[in-house]
Coordinates of C-alpha atoms in Angstrom, one line a residue:
M1 CA 119.3 -1.6 6.1
P2 CA 117.5 -3.5 9.0
E3 CA 117.1 -7.2 8.9
G4 CA 113.8 -8.4 7.5
R5 CA 113.3 -5.3 5.3
K6 CA 113.4 -5.6 1.5
P7 CA 114.3 -2.5 -0.6
L8 CA 112.0 -1.4 -3.3
A9 CA 113.2 -1.7 -6.9
T10 CA 113.5 1.5 -9.0
K11 CA 113.5 2.4 -12.7
W12 CA 114.2 5.4 -14.9
V13 CA 111.3 6.9 -16.8
F14 CA 111.7 9.2 -19.8
V15 CA 108.8 11.6 -20.6
T16 CA 108.0 14.1 -23.4
K17 CA 105.4 16.7 -22.3
K18 CA 103.1 18.4 -24.8
D19 CA 100.9 21.4 -24.8
A20 CA 97.2 21.6 -25.7
A21 CA 98.0 21.6 -29.4
G22 CA 100.1 18.4 -29.1
N23 CA 103.5 20.1 -29.6
P24 CA 106.5 18.8 -27.5
T25 CA 107.5 21.3 -24.8
K26 CA 109.8 19.4 -22.4
R27 CA 111.7 16.2 -22.1
K28 CA 112.4 14.8 -18.7
A29 CA 114.1 11.8 -17.0
R30 CA 112.9 10.7 -13.6
L31 CA 113.8 8.0 -11.1
V32 CA 110.7 6.3 -9.8
A33 CA 110.0 3.5 -7.3
K34 CA 108.2 0.4 -8.3
G35 CA 105.3 1.0 -6.0
F36 CA 103.4 -2.1 -7.0
L37 CA 105.8 -4.0 -4.9
Q38 CA 104.9 -2.1 -1.7
K39 CA 103.1 -4.1 1.1
P40 CA 100.0 -2.5 2.6
G41 CA 100.3 -1.9 6.4
V42 CA 104.1 -2.1 6.1
D43 CA 105.1 0.3 3.4
F44 CA 102.0 2.5 3.3
S45 CA 98.5 3.0 4.8
E46 CA 96.4 5.8 3.3
V47 CA 96.8 6.6 -0.4
Y48 CA 93.9 8.9 -1.4
A49 CA 94.8 12.3 -2.7
P50 CA 92.1 14.7 -4.0
V51 CA 92.4 16.9 -7.1
V52 CA 90.1 19.7 -8.2
R53 CA 87.1 18.4 -10.2
P54 CA 86.5 19.7 -13.7
S55 CA 83.0 21.1 -12.8
S56 CA 84.5 22.9 -9.8
L57 CA 87.2 24.4 -11.9
R58 CA 84.7 25.6 -14.5
L59 CA 82.6 27.1 -11.8
L60 CA 85.7 29.0 -10.5
L61 CA 86.4 30.2 -14.0
S62 CA 82.8 31.5 -14.3
V63 CA 83.4 33.5 -11.1
V64 CA 86.7 34.8 -12.4
V65 CA 85.0 36.0 -15.6
R66 CA 82.1 37.7 -13.7
R67 CA 84.5 39.4 -11.3
K68 CA 87.1 40.1 -14.0
L69 CA 89.9 38.6 -11.8
L70 CA 93.5 38.1 -12.8
L71 CA 94.5 34.5 -13.7
R72 CA 98.0 33.2 -13.3
Q73 CA 99.4 29.7 -13.5
F74 CA 102.2 28.0 -11.7
D75 CA 103.9 24.6 -11.6
V76 CA 105.6 23.1 -8.5
E77 CA 108.8 21.6 -9.8
S78 CA 109.2 18.0 -8.7
A79 CA 106.3 18.3 -6.4
Y80 CA 106.3 14.7 -5.0
L81 CA 109.8 15.1 -3.8
H82 CA 108.9 17.7 -1.2
G83 CA 106.7 15.6 1.1
K84 CA 108.2 13.9 4.2
L85 CA 107.4 10.2 4.6
E86 CA 105.8 8.9 7.8
E87 CA 106.7 5.3 7.0
E88 CA 110.2 3.8 7.0
L89 CA 111.1 2.8 3.4
Y90 CA 114.2 1.7 1.6
L91 CA 115.2 1.7 -2.1
Q92 CA 117.6 -0.3 -4.1
V93 CA 120.6 1.6 -5.3
P94 CA 119.4 2.9 -8.7
E95 CA 121.0 1.7 -12.0
G96 CA 124.0 3.8 -12.9
V97 CA 124.6 5.0 -9.3
T98 CA 127.6 3.7 -7.3
P99 CA 127.2 3.5 -3.5
P100 CA 129.6 5.8 -1.7
T101 CA 130.7 3.0 0.7
V102 CA 130.7 -0.7 0.8
M103 CA 127.4 -2.1 2.0
T104 CA 126.7 -5.6 3.2
R105 CA 122.9 -5.1 2.5
P106 CA 122.8 -2.2 0.0
G107 CA 119.7 0.1 0.4
L108 CA 118.9 3.8 0.6
K109 CA 116.6 5.0 3.3
L110 CA 113.9 7.4 2.0
I111 CA 113.4 10.5 4.0
K112 CA 111.0 12.2 1.5
A113 CA 108.6 10.7 -1.1
I114 CA 109.6 10.0 -4.7
Y115 CA 107.4 9.3 -7.7
G116 CA 106.1 5.8 -7.9
L117 CA 105.3 5.3 -4.3
K118 CA 101.6 4.6 -3.6
Q119 CA 101.4 7.3 -0.9
A120 CA 103.4 9.9 -2.8
G121 CA 100.4 11.8 -4.0
R122 CA 98.8 11.9 -0.6
V123 CA 102.0 13.0 1.1
W124 CA 102.4 15.9 -1.4
N125 CA 98.8 17.0 -1.0
K126 CA 99.0 17.1 2.8
T127 CA 102.3 19.0 2.6
L128 CA 100.8 21.7 0.2
D129 CA 97.6 21.9 2.3
V130 CA 99.6 22.7 5.4
K131 CA 101.5 25.4 3.6
L132 CA 98.4 27.0 2.1
R133 CA 96.6 27.0 5.4
S134 CA 99.6 28.7 7.1
I135 CA 99.4 31.7 4.7
G136 CA 95.7 32.3 5.3
F137 CA 93.9 30.0 2.8
E138 CA 91.2 27.5 3.7
P139 CA 89.9 24.7 1.4
T140 CA 86.2 24.8 0.6
K141 CA 84.2 22.1 2.2
L142 CA 82.7 20.9 -1.1
E143 CA 86.0 21.0 -3.0
L144 CA 89.2 20.2 -1.0
C145 CA 91.5 21.4 -3.7
L146 CA 89.9 24.8 -4.2
Y147 CA 91.2 27.3 -1.6
R148 CA 90.0 30.8 -0.7
N149 CA 91.3 33.5 1.5
K150 CA 89.3 35.0 4.4
D151 CA 87.7 37.8 2.5
R152 CA 87.0 35.5 -0.5
T153 CA 88.8 37.8 -3.0
M154 CA 91.6 35.4 -3.9
F155 CA 91.5 31.7 -4.9
V156 CA 93.9 28.9 -5.5
S157 CA 93.0 25.8 -7.5
V158 CA 95.2 22.7 -7.1
Y159 CA 95.6 19.8 -9.5
V160 CA 98.5 17.8 -8.1
D161 CA 101.4 20.2 -9.0
D162 CA 99.5 22.7 -11.1
L163 CA 98.3 25.8 -9.3
I164 CA 95.9 28.4 -10.6
V165 CA 95.8 31.7 -8.7
A166 CA 92.9 34.0 -9.2
A167 CA 93.1 37.5 -7.6
T168 CA 92.0 41.1 -7.9
T169 CA 95.5 42.5 -8.2
I170 CA 98.9 41.4 -9.3
G171 CA 100.4 42.5 -6.0
G172 CA 98.1 40.1 -4.1
T173 CA 99.2 37.2 -6.4
D174 CA 102.9 38.0 -6.0
R175 CA 102.6 38.1 -2.3
V176 CA 101.0 34.6 -2.1
V177 CA 103.4 33.2 -4.6
G178 CA 106.3 34.6 -2.7
L179 CA 105.1 32.9 0.5
I180 CA 104.7 29.5 -1.3
K181 CA 108.2 29.8 -2.9
E182 CA 109.6 29.9 0.6
D183 CA 109.0 26.1 0.8
F184 CA 108.6 24.9 -2.8
P185 CA 110.2 25.9 -6.1
L186 CA 107.5 27.4 -8.4
K187 CA 107.8 27.8 -12.1
E188 CA 105.7 30.7 -13.3
L189 CA 103.8 30.0 -16.5
G190 CA 102.2 33.5 -16.7
E191 CA 98.6 33.9 -17.9
V192 CA 96.7 30.6 -18.0
R193 CA 96.8 29.3 -21.6
D194 CA 97.1 25.6 -21.3
L195 CA 95.3 24.0 -18.3
L196 CA 95.2 20.1 -18.0
G197 CA 95.3 19.8 -21.8
V198 CA 92.6 22.5 -22.3
R199 CA 93.4 25.6 -24.2
L200 CA 92.2 28.7 -22.3
S201 CA 91.8 32.1 -23.8
Y202 CA 90.9 34.8 -21.3
D203 CA 90.1 38.5 -22.2
R204 CA 89.8 40.1 -18.8
E205 CA 88.7 43.6 -20.1
R206 CA 85.9 42.2 -22.2
G207 CA 84.9 39.6 -19.6
N208 CA 85.2 36.7 -22.0
L209 CA 86.8 33.2 -21.6
K210 CA 87.0 30.4 -24.1
L211 CA 87.8 26.7 -23.4
S212 CA 88.8 24.3 -26.2
Q213 CA 90.8 21.1 -26.9
P214 CA 91.8 21.2 -30.6
G215 CA 94.9 19.2 -30.1
L216 CA 93.1 16.2 -28.5
A217 CA 90.3 16.4 -31.0
K218 CA 92.7 16.4 -33.9
Q219 CA 94.6 13.4 -32.4
I220 CA 91.4 11.4 -32.1
Y221 CA 90.4 12.1 -35.7
N222 CA 93.8 11.2 -37.1
E223 CA 94.1 8.0 -35.0
A224 CA 90.7 6.8 -36.2
R225 CA 91.9 7.4 -39.8
V226 CA 88.4 8.3 -41.1
G227 CA 87.6 10.6 -43.9
R228 CA 84.2 12.2 -44.4
F229 CA 82.7 14.4 -41.8
V230 CA 79.3 14.0 -40.2
S231 CA 77.0 16.5 -38.5
T232 CA 76.1 14.5 -35.4
P233 CA 78.0 12.5 -32.7
L234 CA 75.8 9.4 -33.0
E235 CA 73.3 8.1 -35.5
G236 CA 69.8 8.0 -33.9
G237 CA 68.8 4.5 -34.9
N238 CA 71.7 2.7 -33.3
T239 CA 71.3 3.5 -29.6
A240 CA 68.7 0.9 -28.9
S241 CA 70.1 -1.7 -31.3
V242 CA 71.3 -5.1 -29.9
D243 CA 74.4 -6.5 -31.4
D244 CA 75.4 -9.9 -30.2
G245 CA 78.4 -10.2 -32.5
E246 CA 81.9 -11.2 -31.6
E247 CA 84.4 -8.8 -30.1
I248 CA 86.3 -6.9 -32.7
Q249 CA 90.1 -7.6 -33.1
N250 CA 91.1 -4.0 -32.5
A251 CA 89.3 -3.7 -29.2
D252 CA 92.3 -2.0 -27.6
Q253 CA 92.1 0.8 -30.1
Y254 CA 88.4 1.1 -29.4
R255 CA 89.0 1.5 -25.7
T256 CA 91.8 4.1 -26.3
L257 CA 89.7 6.2 -28.6
V258 CA 86.7 6.1 -26.3
G259 CA 88.9 7.1 -23.3
K260 CA 90.2 10.1 -25.2
A261 CA 86.8 11.1 -26.4
M262 CA 85.6 10.8 -22.8
Y263 CA 88.2 13.4 -21.6
L264 CA 86.9 15.7 -24.3
A265 CA 83.3 15.2 -23.2
T266 CA 84.3 15.7 -19.5
M267 CA 86.3 18.9 -19.9
T268 CA 84.8 21.0 -22.8
R269 CA 82.4 19.1 -25.0
P270 CA 78.9 18.5 -23.6
D271 CA 77.7 17.7 -27.1
L272 CA 79.7 14.5 -27.0
S273 CA 78.5 13.3 -23.6
F274 CA 75.6 11.1 -24.7
A275 CA 77.5 9.4 -27.5
V276 CA 80.6 8.8 -25.3
R277 CA 78.5 7.4 -22.4
Y278 CA 76.8 5.1 -24.9
L279 CA 80.0 3.8 -26.4
A280 CA 81.7 3.4 -23.0
Q281 CA 79.2 0.7 -22.1
S282 CA 80.9 -1.6 -24.6
V283 CA 84.5 -1.1 -23.8
A284 CA 84.7 -4.6 -22.2
S285 CA 83.7 -6.3 -25.5
P286 CA 83.0 -4.0 -28.4
T287 CA 81.4 -5.3 -31.6
E288 CA 81.3 -4.2 -35.2
L289 CA 78.2 -2.0 -34.5
D290 CA 80.1 -0.4 -31.6
W291 CA 83.1 0.2 -33.9
K292 CA 80.8 1.8 -36.6
N293 CA 79.3 4.1 -34.0
L294 CA 82.8 5.1 -32.7
M295 CA 84.0 5.9 -36.2
H296 CA 80.9 8.1 -36.7
L297 CA 81.8 9.9 -33.5
C298 CA 85.4 10.4 -34.7
R299 CA 84.1 12.0 -37.9
Y300 CA 82.0 14.4 -35.9
I301 CA 85.0 15.2 -33.6
G302 CA 87.1 15.9 -36.7
R303 CA 84.5 18.3 -38.1
T304 CA 84.2 20.2 -34.7
E305 CA 87.8 20.0 -33.5
N306 CA 87.9 23.8 -33.0
A307 CA 84.8 23.9 -30.8
E308 CA 84.9 26.4 -28.0
L309 CA 83.0 26.7 -24.7
N310 CA 82.4 30.4 -24.1
Y311 CA 82.0 32.1 -20.8
N312 CA 80.8 35.8 -20.7
V313 CA 79.6 38.3 -18.2
S314 CA 75.8 38.3 -18.3
T315 CA 73.7 41.3 -17.3
V316 CA 70.5 39.2 -17.3
M317 CA 71.4 35.9 -15.6
S318 CA 73.3 35.8 -12.3
G319 CA 72.3 32.8 -10.4
V320 CA 72.3 29.0 -10.9
I321 CA 69.9 27.4 -13.4
T322 CA 69.8 23.7 -14.0
Y323 CA 68.0 22.0 -16.9
S324 CA 67.0 18.3 -16.4
D325 CA 65.6 16.0 -18.9
A326 CA 65.1 12.3 -19.5
S327 CA 64.7 9.9 -22.5
Y328 CA 62.2 7.3 -21.5
A329 CA 63.0 3.6 -22.0
S330 CA 65.5 4.4 -24.7
E331 CA 68.4 2.1 -23.6
K332 CA 68.9 -1.6 -23.8
G333 CA 66.9 -3.2 -21.0
R334 CA 64.4 -0.4 -21.3
T335 CA 66.1 1.8 -18.9
S336 CA 65.9 5.6 -19.3
V337 CA 68.7 8.2 -19.7
T338 CA 69.1 11.3 -17.4
G339 CA 70.6 14.5 -18.7
Y340 CA 71.3 17.7 -16.8
A341 CA 73.1 20.9 -17.5
T342 CA 73.9 23.6 -14.8
F343 CA 74.6 27.2 -15.6
H344 CA 76.1 30.0 -13.5
G345 CA 75.4 33.4 -14.8
G346 CA 74.5 31.9 -18.2
N347 CA 77.8 30.0 -18.3
L348 CA 77.7 26.2 -18.6
V349 CA 79.7 24.8 -15.7
S350 CA 78.4 21.3 -15.2
W351 CA 76.7 18.6 -17.2
G352 CA 76.1 14.9 -17.3
S353 CA 74.5 12.1 -19.2
K354 CA 73.7 9.0 -17.2
K355 CA 71.8 5.8 -17.5
Q356 CA 69.2 5.6 -14.8
G357 CA 69.7 2.8 -12.2
V358 CA 66.1 1.7 -12.1
V359 CA 63.5 1.0 -14.7
A360 CA 61.0 3.9 -14.8
Q361 CA 57.4 2.9 -15.3
S362 CA 56.4 6.1 -17.1
T363 CA 57.8 9.2 -18.7
C364 CA 56.8 11.1 -15.6
E365 CA 58.9 8.8 -13.4
A366 CA 61.9 9.1 -15.7
E367 CA 61.7 12.9 -15.6
L368 CA 61.4 12.8 -11.8
I369 CA 64.5 10.7 -11.5
A370 CA 66.3 13.1 -13.8
G371 CA 65.0 16.1 -11.8
N372 CA 66.5 14.6 -8.7
E373 CA 69.9 14.4 -10.3
G374 CA 69.6 17.9 -11.7
G375 CA 68.4 19.3 -8.4
R376 CA 71.4 17.9 -6.5
D377 CA 73.8 19.4 -9.1
A378 CA 72.0 22.8 -8.7
R379 CA 72.4 22.7 -4.9
W380 CA 76.0 21.7 -5.2
A381 CA 76.8 24.7 -7.5
H382 CA 74.8 27.1 -5.3
N383 CA 76.6 25.9 -2.1
L384 CA 80.1 26.1 -3.6
L385 CA 79.4 29.6 -4.9
Q386 CA 78.4 30.7 -1.4
E387 CA 81.8 29.3 -0.2
L388 CA 83.5 31.4 -2.9
G389 CA 81.7 34.5 -1.6
E390 CA 79.0 34.8 -4.4
K391 CA 75.6 36.0 -3.2
T392 CA 73.0 34.1 -5.2
Q393 CA 69.4 33.3 -4.8
A394 CA 68.1 29.7 -4.5
P395 CA 68.9 27.8 -7.7
L396 CA 66.3 27.2 -10.3
L397 CA 65.5 23.8 -11.7
R398 CA 63.8 23.7 -15.1
M399 CA 61.9 20.6 -16.3
D400 CA 59.8 20.0 -19.4
N401 CA 57.4 17.4 -18.1
S402 CA 54.3 18.9 -16.5
G403 CA 53.5 15.6 -14.7
A404 CA 56.8 15.4 -12.9
L405 CA 56.6 19.2 -12.2
A406 CA 53.2 18.8 -10.5
L407 CA 54.5 15.8 -8.5
V408 CA 57.5 17.8 -7.0
I409 CA 55.5 20.9 -6.1
T410 CA 52.7 18.9 -4.4
E411 CA 53.1 17.6 -0.9
G412 CA 52.9 13.9 -0.3
V413 CA 52.4 11.2 -2.9
S414 CA 49.5 10.2 -5.1
P415 CA 48.3 6.6 -5.5
R416 CA 50.1 6.4 -8.9
S417 CA 53.5 7.5 -7.4
K418 CA 53.4 5.7 -4.0
H419 CA 56.0 3.1 -5.1
L420 CA 58.7 5.7 -5.7
E421 CA 61.8 5.6 -3.6
I422 CA 62.0 8.2 -0.9
K423 CA 65.2 9.8 -2.4
Y424 CA 63.3 10.9 -5.5
L425 CA 60.9 12.9 -3.3
W426 CA 63.9 14.9 -2.0
L427 CA 62.9 17.6 -4.5
Q428 CA 59.6 18.2 -2.6
D429 CA 61.5 18.9 0.6
Q430 CA 63.9 21.3 -1.1
I431 CA 61.2 23.3 -2.7
Q432 CA 59.1 23.5 0.4
Q433 CA 62.2 24.8 2.3
G434 CA 62.9 27.4 -0.3
S435 CA 66.3 25.9 -1.1
L436 CA 65.3 25.2 -4.7
N437 CA 62.9 26.7 -7.2
V438 CA 61.4 24.8 -10.0
E439 CA 59.6 25.9 -13.2
Y440 CA 58.3 24.5 -16.5
C441 CA 60.6 24.7 -19.5
P442 CA 59.2 24.3 -23.0
T443 CA 60.8 21.4 -24.8
D444 CA 62.2 23.7 -27.5
H445 CA 64.3 25.4 -24.9
M446 CA 65.3 22.3 -22.9
L447 CA 69.1 22.6 -23.0
A448 CA 69.7 19.1 -21.5
D449 CA 67.8 17.5 -24.4
C450 CA 71.0 16.6 -26.3
L451 CA 72.3 14.8 -23.2
T452 CA 69.6 12.2 -23.3
K453 CA 69.4 11.1 -26.9
A454 CA 71.0 11.3 -30.4
M455 CA 69.9 14.5 -32.0
P456 CA 69.5 15.6 -35.6
G457 CA 72.3 18.0 -36.6
K458 CA 70.2 21.1 -36.9
R459 CA 68.6 20.6 -33.5
L460 CA 72.0 19.8 -31.9
R461 CA 73.5 23.1 -33.2
E462 CA 70.6 25.1 -31.8
L463 CA 71.1 23.6 -28.3
T464 CA 74.8 23.9 -28.3
A465 CA 74.6 27.6 -29.4
M466 CA 72.2 28.4 -26.6
S467 CA 74.5 26.6 -24.2
G468 CA 77.5 28.7 -25.2
L469 CA 79.3 26.0 -27.1
Q470 CA 80.5 27.3 -30.5
L471 CA 81.2 24.3 -32.7
N472 CA 83.2 26.1 -35.5
D473 CA 82.5 23.4 -38.0
L474 CA 85.0 22.4 -40.6
K475 CA 83.0 21.5 -43.7
S476 CA 85.2 22.0 -46.9
D477 CA 86.8 19.2 -48.9
A478 CA 89.8 21.5 -49.2
R479 CA 90.6 20.8 -45.6
L480 CA 90.5 17.1 -46.3
R481 CA 92.8 17.5 -49.2
G482 CA 95.2 19.5 -47.1
R483 CA 95.8 17.9 -43.8
M484 CA 94.1 14.5 -44.1
L485 CA 95.2 13.0 -47.3
D486 CA 98.6 12.0 -46.1
Q487 CA 97.4 11.0 -42.6
L488 CA 94.5 8.7 -43.2
H489 CA 96.5 5.6 -43.6
P490 CA 100.3 4.9 -44.0
S491 CA 99.5 2.5 -46.8
I492 CA 97.9 5.2 -49.0
R493 CA 99.3 8.3 -50.6
F494 CA 97.5 10.9 -52.7
R495 CA 98.6 11.1 -56.3
E496 CA 97.3 12.9 -59.3
G497 CA 93.8 14.2 -59.4
D498 CA 91.4 12.4 -57.2
T499 CA 93.2 9.1 -57.4
W500 CA 94.3 7.0 -54.4
V501 CA 97.2 4.6 -54.8
Q502 CA 97.7 1.7 -52.4
T503 CA 101.4 1.5 -51.8
Q504 CA 101.5 -1.8 -49.8
P505 CA 99.1 -4.8 -49.4
G506 CA 96.9 -5.5 -46.5
L507 CA 94.6 -2.4 -46.5
T508 CA 91.1 -3.6 -45.6
G509 CA 88.0 -2.7 -47.6
E510 CA 86.4 -0.9 -44.7
R511 CA 89.5 1.4 -44.5
I512 CA 89.4 2.1 -48.2
W513 CA 85.7 2.8 -48.1
C514 CA 86.0 5.5 -45.4
L515 CA 88.5 7.3 -47.5
S516 CA 85.9 8.2 -50.2
A517 CA 85.2 11.6 -48.8
I518 CA 86.2 13.7 -51.8
A519 CA 84.1 12.2 -54.6
L520 CA 84.9 9.3 -56.9
V521 CA 88.0 7.5 -55.5
R522 CA 89.9 5.0 -57.5
I523 CA 92.2 2.4 -55.9
R524 CA 95.0 0.8 -58.0

């Protein structure tokens, strides 16, 4: 090893992989570098590596359903080990390995990347990109990890080492996979059933696809150790409350549960988006009120753990339709909330719930800001679909505020709207160019409504049903008696009748109270 160079330390990492239902599938041991010891400009330069975004992946799945394409999944074995390094790096001799010769300054020169290096992800991504381009695929401009062939009949989605291949024939897939195998070992996983922790059920003949995350939802519910179910993600009266209390002692658990719920909301559960966004604002210093709201959300997640996002072939809807809505001055600090939901062919592919960055001075302004967000999402979906070979008309933006609608279809600004930032008038330009259509949507049919505020249970179910999200509620106490009684808390076990017995001291009153889901509960 050259003078002046210091080798990077290493460690062994042991991992147990699980499927979407939480069942162990594989145990692995891997040698990794302690990349946090790397020096910028010496050991690495660029580190960014893209992955396919969830919204882009769902849009691809919608195209797959509409075209009735074949879906197959592959995993590149030890992906990071295939990329060649540009930098000169050295490793310490790993624990348990004896150097073949006597070294005055022991060190192993790295030729290829290994896990733990800061640039390992980028090196692998560039290596795979070169290979896919060499066999006739090009990345889309809007999604660098979504590749298409020249005639746009075959697609490859990349998430680090997970590859999804969509094609019209098995032969086409086999040909592409064979070419990739020339450089990288691929493990064929067959039909796509478990994708990034999402359970996927695809019936090609019927043109139906379902996305769900029952394993993660069940895990959240069990870790929260709550009992009774509720019909809404968040209680309506708590979103504008101000709680200046002290930080709770179990703040780490709060952050963990919010993070897991956030992944649910991002991948398959738009009904959780508003509640998760609201709770995420307090992760730095959660209070008792925040904890109460989180436990409410976990009870709802437990009730709807089998929820499924459905994609179907629609004979009525073929293009892109986006619903945008706003809840005026509903947040702390009197800011408003933006909600948008984008559909392709009737399938929900993108959604969001965001606090607006400026204080709107009227409902009309709040709706205009939300419309801008929704319009941009609609244009993104339309442009990406064109790159995938879909022929669609200009996207449609639906708004339920007549004042905001009149503002975007009229050229210029009125005296009452002259203070608005120019970017919010982008909608006017898009409409005049014919790049975006806009129309009024009755409030009863505004599918983005549940993304802006806490909704009553009945109204929430109406909106989720219209959006293609089937909640599959679990309502019976029998289910509580079955799975939950022995999992609510290790200090409690179910005994005769409806009696709970505390088997060890230290169980708090709050924990005992939340176990009263069956009826009358007695603690000895």
